Every structure is written in C-alpha cells, then in structure tokens.
PDB file of N, CA and C in Angstrom:
ATOM      1  N   ASN A   2       0.820  -1.246   0.335  1.00 61.00           N
ATOM      2  CA  ASN A   2       0.050   0.411  -0.225  1.00 61.00           C
ATOM      3  C   ASN A   2       0.728   1.393  -0.312  1.00 61.00           C
ATOM      4  N   VAL A   3       1.772   1.497  -1.180  1.00 60.00           N
ATOM      5  CA  VAL A   3       2.831   3.085  -1.572  1.00 60.00           C
ATOM      6  C   VAL A   3       2.115   3.690  -2.029  1.00 60.00           C
ATOM      7  N   PRO A   4       1.787   4.577  -2.075  1.00 57.00           N
ATOM      8  CA  PRO A   4       1.554   5.135  -2.889  1.00 57.00           C
ATOM      9  C   PRO A   4       2.109   5.889  -3.883  1.00 57.00           C
ATOM     10  N   GLU A   5       1.405   5.836  -5.060  1.00 66.00           N
ATOM     11  CA  GLU A   5       2.541   6.002  -6.414  1.00 66.00           C
ATOM     12  C   GLU A   5       3.184   7.563  -6.660  1.00 66.00           C
ATOM     13  N   VAL A   6       3.882   7.974  -6.492  1.00 69.00           N
ATOM     14  CA  VAL A   6       4.889   8.998  -6.968  1.00 69.00           C
ATOM     15  C   VAL A   6       4.829   8.860  -8.265  1.00 69.00           C
ATOM     16  N   GLY A   7       4.511  10.588  -8.334  1.00 76.00           N
ATOM     17  CA  GLY A   7       3.988  11.441  -9.651  1.00 76.00           C
ATOM     18  C   GLY A   7       5.619  12.063 -10.094  1.00 76.00           C
ATOM     19  N   LEU A   8       5.308  12.144 -11.455  1.00 81.00           N
ATOM     20  CA  LEU A   8       6.369  13.298 -12.101  1.00 81.00           C
ATOM     21  C   LEU A   8       7.239  14.361 -11.264  1.00 81.00           C
ATOM     22  N   PRO A   9       8.240  14.626 -10.867  1.00 86.00           N
ATOM     23  CA  PRO A   9       8.248  16.298 -10.295  1.00 86.00           C
ATOM     24  C   PRO A   9       8.058  16.917 -10.461  1.00 86.00           C
ATOM     25  N   GLN A  10       7.796  17.874  -9.599  1.00 90.00           N
ATOM     26  CA  GLN A  10       6.862  19.386 -10.410  1.00 90.00           C
ATOM     27  C   GLN A  10       7.282  20.415 -10.137  1.00 90.00           C
ATOM     28  N   SER A  11       7.469  21.545 -10.951  1.00 93.00           N
ATOM     29  CA  SER A  11       8.012  22.598 -10.846  1.00 93.00           C
ATOM     30  C   SER A  11       7.535  23.798  -9.384  1.00 93.00           C
ATOM     31  N   PRO A  12       8.660  24.527  -9.290  1.00 93.00           N
ATOM     32  CA  PRO A  12       8.249  24.961  -8.501  1.00 93.00           C
ATOM     33  C   PRO A  12       6.686  26.082  -8.379  1.00 93.00           C
ATOM     34  N   ARG A  13       6.521  26.121  -9.473  1.00 93.00           N
ATOM     35  CA  ARG A  13       5.214  27.314  -9.811  1.00 93.00           C
ATOM     36  C   ARG A  13       4.167  26.325  -9.242  1.00 93.00           C
ATOM     37  N   THR A  14       3.989  24.809 -10.158  1.00 93.00           N
ATOM     38  CA  THR A  14       3.360  24.048 -10.419  1.00 93.00           C
ATOM     39  C   THR A  14       2.819  24.136  -8.793  1.00 93.00           C
ATOM     40  N   THR A  15       3.737  23.518  -8.036  1.00 92.00           N
ATOM     41  CA  THR A  15       3.629  23.190  -6.436  1.00 92.00           C
ATOM     42  C   THR A  15       2.961  24.108  -5.874  1.00 92.00           C
ATOM     43  N   ARG A  16       3.241  25.430  -6.235  1.00 90.00           N
ATOM     44  CA  ARG A  16       2.669  26.580  -5.564  1.00 90.00           C
ATOM     45  C   ARG A  16       1.317  26.547  -5.824  1.00 90.00           C
ATOM     46  N   ARG A  17       0.637  26.300  -6.945  1.00 90.00           N
ATOM     47  CA  ARG A  17      -0.567  26.682  -7.362  1.00 90.00           C
ATOM     48  C   ARG A  17      -1.417  25.720  -7.129  1.00 90.00           C
ATOM     49  N   ASN A  18      -0.852  24.692  -7.035  1.00 91.00           N
ATOM     50  CA  ASN A  18      -1.420  23.086  -6.174  1.00 91.00           C
ATOM     51  C   ASN A  18      -1.798  23.615  -4.934  1.00 91.00           C
ATOM     52  N   MET A  19      -1.101  23.872  -4.352  1.00 90.00           N
ATOM     53  CA  MET A  19      -1.080  24.099  -2.713  1.00 90.00           C
ATOM     54  C   MET A  19      -1.988  25.443  -2.832  1.00 90.00           C
ATOM     55  N   LEU A  20      -2.021  26.439  -3.767  1.00 88.00           N
ATOM     56  CA  LEU A  20      -3.307  27.433  -3.505  1.00 88.00           C
ATOM     57  C   LEU A  20      -4.016  26.712  -3.759  1.00 88.00           C
ATOM     58  N   LYS A  21      -4.481  26.245  -5.147  1.00 90.00           N
ATOM     59  CA  LYS A  21      -5.807  25.712  -5.063  1.00 90.00           C
ATOM     60  C   LYS A  21      -5.960  25.185  -4.085  1.00 90.00           C
ATOM     61  N   ASP A  22      -5.729  23.745  -3.375  1.00 92.00           N
ATOM     62  CA  ASP A  22      -6.166  22.818  -2.283  1.00 92.00           C
ATOM     63  C   ASP A  22      -6.350  23.589  -0.997  1.00 92.00           C
ATOM     64  N   GLU A  23      -5.938  24.796  -1.260  1.00 93.00           N
ATOM     65  CA  GLU A  23      -5.820  25.222   0.548  1.00 93.00           C
ATOM     66  C   GLU A  23      -6.524  27.076   0.647  1.00 93.00           C
ATOM     67  N   LEU A  24      -6.954  27.093  -0.273  1.00 92.00           N
ATOM     68  CA  LEU A  24      -7.667  28.822  -0.634  1.00 92.00           C
ATOM     69  C   LEU A  24      -8.545  28.350  -1.253  1.00 92.00           C
ATOM     70  N   SER A  25     -10.256  29.292  -1.118  1.00 93.00           N
ATOM     71  CA  SER A  25     -11.393  28.707  -1.350  1.00 93.00           C
ATOM     72  C   SER A  25     -10.587  30.194  -2.823  1.00 93.00           C
ATOM     73  N   GLU A  26     -11.662  29.524  -4.016  1.00 92.00           N
ATOM     74  CA  GLU A  26     -11.859  30.075  -5.038  1.00 92.00           C
ATOM     75  C   GLU A  26     -12.201  31.828  -5.705  1.00 92.00           C
ATOM     76  N   SER A  27     -12.778  31.920  -3.936  1.00 95.00           N
ATOM     77  CA  SER A  27     -13.075  34.070  -3.773  1.00 95.00           C
ATOM     78  C   SER A  27     -12.489  34.791  -3.975  1.00 95.00           C
ATOM     79  N   LEU A  28     -10.970  33.557  -3.149  1.00 94.00           N
ATOM     80  CA  LEU A  28     -10.175  34.380  -1.924  1.00 94.00           C
ATOM     81  C   LEU A  28      -8.373  34.265  -3.583  1.00 94.00           C
ATOM     82  N   ARG A  29      -8.825  33.385  -4.070  1.00 92.00           N
ATOM     83  CA  ARG A  29      -8.020  32.887  -5.330  1.00 92.00           C
ATOM     84  C   ARG A  29      -7.953  34.307  -6.039  1.00 92.00           C
ATOM     85  N   GLN A  30      -9.330  34.459  -6.281  1.00 94.00           N
ATOM     86  CA  GLN A  30      -9.780  35.380  -7.501  1.00 94.00           C
ATOM     87  C   GLN A  30      -9.489  36.298  -7.117  1.00 94.00           C
ATOM     88  N   ASN A  31      -9.400  37.304  -6.219  1.00 95.00           N
ATOM     89  CA  ASN A  31      -8.995  38.229  -5.145  1.00 95.00           C
ATOM     90  C   ASN A  31      -7.801  38.702  -5.215  1.00 95.00           C
ATOM     91  N   LEU A  32      -7.141  37.286  -4.598  1.00 92.00           N
ATOM     92  CA  LEU A  32      -5.536  37.419  -5.350  1.00 92.00           C
ATOM     93  C   LEU A  32      -5.142  38.209  -6.088  1.00 92.00           C
ATOM     94  N   LEU A  33      -5.798  36.773  -7.287  1.00 92.00           N
ATOM     95  CA  LEU A  33      -5.390  37.810  -8.503  1.00 92.00           C
ATOM     96  C   LEU A  33      -5.216  39.030  -9.320  1.00 92.00           C
ATOM     97  N   TRP A  34      -6.567  39.549  -9.349  1.00 95.00           N
ATOM     98  CA  TRP A  34      -7.150  40.899  -8.795  1.00 95.00           C
ATOM     99  C   TRP A  34      -5.998  41.912  -8.028  1.00 95.00           C
ATOM    100  N   GLU A  35      -6.102  41.697  -7.799  1.00 95.00           N
ATOM    101  CA  GLU A  35      -4.826  42.679  -6.771  1.00 95.00           C
ATOM    102  C   GLU A  35      -3.728  42.750  -7.034  1.00 95.00           C
ATOM    103  N   ARG A  36      -2.831  41.347  -7.925  1.00 92.00           N
ATOM    104  CA  ARG A  36      -1.747  41.560  -8.496  1.00 92.00           C
ATOM    105  C   ARG A  36      -1.688  41.815  -8.999  1.00 92.00           C
ATOM    106  N   GLN A  37      -2.981  41.911 -10.316  1.00 93.00           N
ATOM    107  CA  GLN A  37      -2.938  42.373 -11.274  1.00 93.00           C
ATOM    108  C   GLN A  37      -3.193  43.866 -11.266  1.00 93.00           C
ATOM    109  N   SER A  38      -4.052  44.036 -10.658  1.00 93.00           N
ATOM    110  CA  SER A  38      -4.240  46.173 -10.402  1.00 93.00           C
ATOM    111  C   SER A  38      -2.635  45.953  -9.617  1.00 93.00           C
ATOM    112  N   ARG A  39      -2.117  46.129  -8.996  1.00 92.00           N
ATOM    113  CA  ARG A  39      -0.370  46.727  -8.867  1.00 92.00           C
ATOM    114  C   ARG A  39       0.125  46.153  -9.565  1.00 92.00           C
ATOM    115  N   ASN A  40       0.286  45.840 -10.846  1.00 90.00           N
ATOM    116  CA  ASN A  40       1.111  45.558 -11.925  1.00 90.00           C
ATOM    117  C   ASN A  40       0.778  46.242 -12.942  1.00 90.00           C
ATOM    118  N   ARG A  41      -0.998  46.272 -12.888  1.00 90.00           N
ATOM    119  CA  ARG A  41      -0.817  47.439 -13.831  1.00 90.00           C
ATOM    120  C   ARG A  41      -0.251  48.963 -13.309  1.00 90.00           C
ATOM    121  N   MET A  42      -0.738  49.139 -12.240  1.00 90.00           N
ATOM    122  CA  MET A  42      -0.505  50.724 -11.137  1.00 90.00           C
ATOM    123  C   MET A  42       1.551  50.831 -11.929  1.00 90.00           C
ATOM    124  N   LEU A  43       2.086  49.684 -11.549  1.00 88.00           N
ATOM    125  CA  LEU A  43       3.283  49.894 -11.192  1.00 88.00           C
ATOM    126  C   LEU A  43       4.202  50.614 -12.876  1.00 88.00           C
ATOM    127  N   GLY A  44       3.296  49.306 -13.996  1.00 85.00           N
ATOM    128  CA  GLY A  44       3.308  49.412 -15.247  1.00 85.00           C
ATOM    129  C   GLY A  44       4.689  48.097 -15.314  1.00 85.00           C
ATOM    130  N   ILE A  45       4.603  47.087 -14.377  1.00 76.00           N
ATOM    131  CA  ILE A  45       4.873  46.001 -14.671  1.00 76.00           C
ATOM    132  C   ILE A  45       3.964  44.587 -15.472  1.00 76.00           C
ATOM    133  N   GLY A  46       4.740  44.151 -16.338  1.00 68.00           N
ATOM    134  CA  GLY A  46       4.216  42.715 -17.022  1.00 68.00           C
ATOM    135  C   GLY A  46       3.969  42.841 -18.355  1.00 68.00           C
ATOM    136  N   GLY A  47       2.963  44.438 -18.483  1.00 60.00           N
ATOM    137  CA  GLY A  47       2.847  44.452 -20.205  1.00 60.00           C
ATOM    138  C   GLY A  47       1.869  43.685 -20.809  1.00 60.00           C
ATOM    139  N   ASN A  48       1.517  43.233 -22.199  1.00 60.00           N
ATOM    140  CA  ASN A  48       0.198  42.810 -22.363  1.00 60.00           C
ATOM    141  C   ASN A  48       0.660  41.300 -22.140  1.00 60.00           C
ATOM    142  N   ARG A  49       0.682  40.340 -21.828  1.00 56.00           N
ATOM    143  CA  ARG A  49       0.877  39.412 -21.794  1.00 56.00           C
ATOM    144  C   ARG A  49      -0.462  38.501 -21.780  1.00 56.00           C
ATOM    145  N   VAL A  50       0.185  37.428 -23.589  1.00 54.00           N
ATOM    146  CA  VAL A  50      -1.165  36.150 -23.171  1.00 54.00           C
ATOM    147  C   VAL A  50      -0.987  35.172 -23.230  1.00 54.00           C
ATOM    148  N   ALA A  51      -2.185  34.845 -21.997  1.00 51.00           N
ATOM    149  CA  ALA A  51      -1.821  33.436 -21.173  1.00 51.00           C
ATOM    150  C   ALA A  51      -2.316  32.376 -22.220  1.00 51.00           C
TER     151      ALA A  51
END
C-alpha cells in the first residue's frame, strides 16, 4: 500500500496546486485581481497573453 510517486513538479506548479487546495475560489480570484491591479499601477508585466 505504497502511494504512487508522480513526476517531479516545478516550484510554480507546486505553489499553484497548494493554493488551489488551501484557498477558496473567491480568495484566489481576489489575490489574482490584487496582483494584476498592482502590476498595472506599477507598469509591470506588459500585455501578456496566457
């Protein structure tokens, strides 16, 4: 009964999964909105297409 070991994840993927599991959807959306607003005010990031 040993759990299967998945592929190693990048730090970004690990963080994204942690946030998905530990934060509510509304809190995640609020954090995203705050980060995008701050970056727009500071002129950081440009127009990136996801």
